[in-house]
Amino acid sequence: MPREPLVPARRIVIRRVVPVNCRHATRLLSEAQERELSLSELASLKFHTAMCVGCRNFGRQIQTLRKISRAYTLGAGMEEPEKTEGRSGDGDS
Ligand SMILES: [Zn+2]
């Protein structure tokens, strides 16, 4: 009985992983918000962000900013904070 691979083999060919510097990586992170990156761009970016905490943080921040700005434009989740009732209540002590 032939053993089947746990993960089906896929033919994804990444021609080359071009090393990117921080400037290029942050540009790719920005562009990823607007368009789908190619596989080689994605591989280069993953390779860089695996090693660079600065660019990883930038990637997280840009995603958060995108979510916030999207929520703002949709008007979702931007309700006024709940007003806390004054504590000068009817204490009978
Ligand atoms: Zn970097």
PDB file of C-alpha atoms and ligand atoms in Angstrom:
ATOM      1  CA  MET A   1       0.000   0.000   0.000  1.00  0.00           C
ATOM      2  CA  PRO A   2       1.674   3.197  -1.112  1.00  0.00           C
ATOM      3  CA  ARG A   3       2.039   5.860   1.503  1.00  0.00           C
ATOM      4  CA  GLU A   4       0.260   9.045   0.689  1.00  0.00           C
ATOM      5  CA  PRO A   5       1.836  12.310   1.681  1.00  0.00           C
ATOM      6  CA  LEU A   6       0.120  14.080   4.545  1.00  0.00           C
ATOM      7  CA  VAL A   7      -0.056  17.264   2.528  1.00  0.00           C
ATOM      8  CA  PRO A   8      -0.953  16.907  -1.121  1.00  0.00           C
ATOM      9  CA  ALA A   9       1.875  17.959  -3.336  1.00  0.00           C
ATOM     10  CA  ARG A  10       1.311  21.232  -5.085  1.00  0.00           C
ATOM     11  CA  ARG A  11       3.353  22.626  -7.842  1.00  0.00           C
ATOM     12  CA  ILE A  12       4.191  26.040  -6.590  1.00  0.00           C
ATOM     13  CA  VAL A  13       7.347  27.278  -8.153  1.00  0.00           C
ATOM     14  CA  ILE A  14       9.006  30.212  -6.556  1.00  0.00           C
ATOM     15  CA  ARG A  15      11.612  31.250  -9.025  1.00  0.00           C
ATOM     16  CA  ARG A  16      13.782  32.991  -6.517  1.00  0.00           C
ATOM     17  CA  VAL A  17      13.637  34.569  -3.128  1.00  0.00           C
ATOM     18  CA  VAL A  18      15.132  37.983  -3.561  1.00  0.00           C
ATOM     19  CA  PRO A  19      16.552  39.300  -0.316  1.00  0.00           C
ATOM     20  CA  VAL A  20      14.915  42.573   0.547  1.00  0.00           C
ATOM     21  CA  ASN A  21      16.049  45.314   2.857  1.00  0.00           C
ATOM     22  CA  CYS A  22      13.798  47.112   5.338  1.00  0.00           C
ATOM     23  CA  ARG A  23      12.884  49.861   2.896  1.00  0.00           C
ATOM     24  CA  HIS A  24      11.776  47.358   0.264  1.00  0.00           C
ATOM     25  CA  ALA A  25      10.008  45.205   2.870  1.00  0.00           C
ATOM     26  CA  THR A  26       7.947  48.103   4.217  1.00  0.00           C
ATOM     27  CA  ARG A  27       7.040  49.116   0.688  1.00  0.00           C
ATOM     28  CA  LEU A  28       5.846  45.574  -0.011  1.00  0.00           C
ATOM     29  CA  LEU A  29       3.874  45.580   3.243  1.00  0.00           C
ATOM     30  CA  SER A  30       2.147  48.788   2.154  1.00  0.00           C
ATOM     31  CA  GLU A  31       1.486  47.477  -1.339  1.00  0.00           C
ATOM     32  CA  ALA A  32       0.058  44.263   0.102  1.00  0.00           C
ATOM     33  CA  GLN A  33      -2.817  46.378   1.424  1.00  0.00           C
ATOM     34  CA  GLU A  34      -3.645  47.473  -2.113  1.00  0.00           C
ATOM     35  CA  ARG A  35      -2.814  44.522  -4.319  1.00  0.00           C
ATOM     36  CA  GLU A  36      -2.021  40.831  -4.191  1.00  0.00           C
ATOM     37  CA  LEU A  37       1.703  40.244  -4.011  1.00  0.00           C
ATOM     38  CA  SER A  38       3.370  37.766  -6.321  1.00  0.00           C
ATOM     39  CA  LEU A  39       4.631  34.539  -4.809  1.00  0.00           C
ATOM     40  CA  SER A  40       8.248  35.612  -5.056  1.00  0.00           C
ATOM     41  CA  GLU A  41       7.443  38.978  -3.447  1.00  0.00           C
ATOM     42  CA  LEU A  42       5.540  37.180  -0.702  1.00  0.00           C
ATOM     43  CA  ALA A  43       8.384  34.733  -0.141  1.00  0.00           C
ATOM     44  CA  SER A  44      10.932  37.538   0.022  1.00  0.00           C
ATOM     45  CA  LEU A  45       8.739  39.436   2.455  1.00  0.00           C
ATOM     46  CA  LYS A  46       8.147  36.391   4.675  1.00  0.00           C
ATOM     47  CA  PHE A  47      11.849  35.668   4.672  1.00  0.00           C
ATOM     48  CA  HIS A  48      12.625  39.223   5.748  1.00  0.00           C
ATOM     49  CA  THR A  49       9.919  39.563   8.387  1.00  0.00           C
ATOM     50  CA  ALA A  50      10.939  36.239   9.908  1.00  0.00           C
ATOM     51  CA  MET A  51      14.210  37.902  10.840  1.00  0.00           C
ATOM     52  CA  CYS A  52      13.296  41.561  11.253  1.00  0.00           C
ATOM     53  CA  VAL A  53      11.144  42.515  14.230  1.00  0.00           C
ATOM     54  CA  GLY A  54      10.900  46.124  13.061  1.00  0.00           C
ATOM     55  CA  CYS A  55       9.231  45.191   9.794  1.00  0.00           C
ATOM     56  CA  ARG A  56       7.035  42.623  11.546  1.00  0.00           C
ATOM     57  CA  ASN A  57       5.790  45.362  13.854  1.00  0.00           C
ATOM     58  CA  PHE A  58       5.284  47.699  10.899  1.00  0.00           C
ATOM     59  CA  GLY A  59       3.188  45.015   9.211  1.00  0.00           C
ATOM     60  CA  ARG A  60       0.982  44.640  12.289  1.00  0.00           C
ATOM     61  CA  GLN A  61       0.607  48.382  12.695  1.00  0.00           C
ATOM     62  CA  ILE A  62      -0.346  48.966   9.083  1.00  0.00           C
ATOM     63  CA  GLN A  63      -3.017  46.262   9.341  1.00  0.00           C
ATOM     64  CA  THR A  64      -4.381  47.819  12.516  1.00  0.00           C
ATOM     65  CA  LEU A  65      -4.442  51.261  10.902  1.00  0.00           C
ATOM     66  CA  ARG A  66      -6.283  49.818   7.936  1.00  0.00           C
ATOM     67  CA  LYS A  67      -8.904  48.220  10.185  1.00  0.00           C
ATOM     68  CA  ILE A  68      -9.381  51.433  12.147  1.00  0.00           C
ATOM     69  CA  SER A  69      -9.718  53.596   9.063  1.00  0.00           C
ATOM     70  CA  ARG A  70     -12.117  51.105   7.483  1.00  0.00           C
ATOM     71  CA  ALA A  71     -14.224  51.031  10.637  1.00  0.00           C
ATOM     72  CA  TYR A  72     -14.207  54.818  10.697  1.00  0.00           C
ATOM     73  CA  THR A  73     -15.368  55.145   7.105  1.00  0.00           C
ATOM     74  CA  LEU A  74     -18.096  52.565   7.700  1.00  0.00           C
ATOM     75  CA  GLY A  75     -19.073  54.248  10.941  1.00  0.00           C
ATOM     76  CA  ALA A  76     -18.895  50.929  12.723  1.00  0.00           C
ATOM     77  CA  GLY A  77     -17.634  50.559  16.225  1.00  0.00           C
ATOM     78  CA  MET A  78     -17.158  54.266  16.622  1.00  0.00           C
ATOM     79  CA  GLU A  79     -19.909  54.867  19.126  1.00  0.00           C
ATOM     80  CA  GLU A  80     -19.378  57.288  21.918  1.00  0.00           C
ATOM     81  CA  PRO A  81     -17.954  55.722  25.008  1.00  0.00           C
ATOM     82  CA  GLU A  82     -20.521  54.846  27.631  1.00  0.00           C
ATOM     83  CA  LYS A  83     -21.007  57.605  30.125  1.00  0.00           C
ATOM     84  CA  THR A  84     -20.329  56.463  33.616  1.00  0.00           C
ATOM     85  CA  GLU A  85     -22.987  57.400  36.085  1.00  0.00           C
ATOM     86  CA  GLY A  86     -21.887  59.768  38.766  1.00  0.00           C
ATOM     87  CA  ARG A  87     -21.106  58.101  42.040  1.00  0.00           C
ATOM     88  CA  SER A  88     -22.841  60.822  44.005  1.00  0.00           C
ATOM     89  CA  GLY A  89     -25.814  58.510  44.271  1.00  0.00           C
ATOM     90  CA  ASP A  90     -28.285  57.853  46.985  1.00  0.00           C
ATOM     91  CA  GLY A  91     -26.014  56.437  49.576  1.00  0.00           C
ATOM     92  CA  ASP A  92     -27.976  56.051  52.825  1.00  0.00           C
ATOM     93  CA  SER A  93     -25.038  55.556  55.060  1.00  0.00           C
TER      94      SER A  93
HETATM   95 ZN    ZN B   1      13.223  44.987   8.140  1.00  0.00          ZN
END
